[in-house]
Amino acid sequence: MKIHPISTGAVQITRSWVDAKDDGLRMVRTLSDSRFTEPLPVWCFVIEHPEGLILVDTGSTANAGPVLFPPWMPLLARAARIRLTPDEEIGPLMRARGLDPQDVRRVVMTHLHQDHDGGMRHFPKAEFVISRAEWLAASGTAGRMGGYMNFRWPGWLAPRLVDFETEPFGPFPASVPVTKAGDVRLVPTPGHSRGHCSVIIEEGDEAIMLAGDASYTQAMLLADGIDGVGDPAGERLAHRRIREFAAACPTVYCPTHEWDSERRLAAREAIPAVV
Ligand SMILES: [Zn+2]
């Protein structure tokens, strides 16, 4: 299956956001750290599936504008510098590669943070697939207070909300097939966000995991590093399940914010077998 990684601009976040210490000051350090990462990608993935194009995540938007609420939003905006021009949104970037956004049948969201939901408006005809837990966490005033930019979502957005209750898949307690063929599947990987999930594409005896922000890098997955915004216990459980899955089935690991995701995907380079 052909999979196109497409980065919508780049993002820089504080070093403490990427690689955090699990103590009471974690969030303070995430927001106040003066050291930043180099520009990191914001990958979206277009899957050319026989059932039609599937897009995983929609990247950032150039039309962010000032956000006045909640009061700590300026701190969040300072700690995550998102930079892109309108031409670097997912719609124009797809067209530049000869892929028509109108041909996207399904948009699967790993989660609803602002560097993943920014390009939703380019896909009015697609079915959006979102975990119900993430949708509930991100909606309404409570979602806004948590930093979700739900006021930006298109008015027509009526996603298919999925619950993870059936179809255990390897070490994952449940899964939801995205395609009729069952070869593209959503598994729950909560931790980074309440309803975070990851996409597993089966290719023969191997798999490709589009991991969203389950960990920011493959090295963090293997070292079980936690980030500066999620739930550490949840992240560690997700990491363990992903490593167990990869130990049983060679898996190419592609998180959203690692440049190497593109290279590993092209080379079909699997996660080293460590649990
Ligand atoms: Zn995120």
XYZ file of C-alpha atoms and ligand atoms in Angstrom, residues 17 111 113-116 192-193 196 213 216 229 257, ligand 1:
14
model
C 7.560 19.181 26.690
C -6.329 12.851 18.657
C -4.708 18.604 19.570
C -4.315 21.761 17.511
C -1.469 20.465 15.333
C -3.615 17.491 14.278
C -0.714 11.669 25.580
C -4.392 12.665 25.446
C -5.499 9.104 21.878
C 1.884 11.376 19.647
C 7.339 11.747 20.030
C 1.507 17.178 28.788
C 6.782 14.681 15.146
Zn -0.687 15.905 20.703
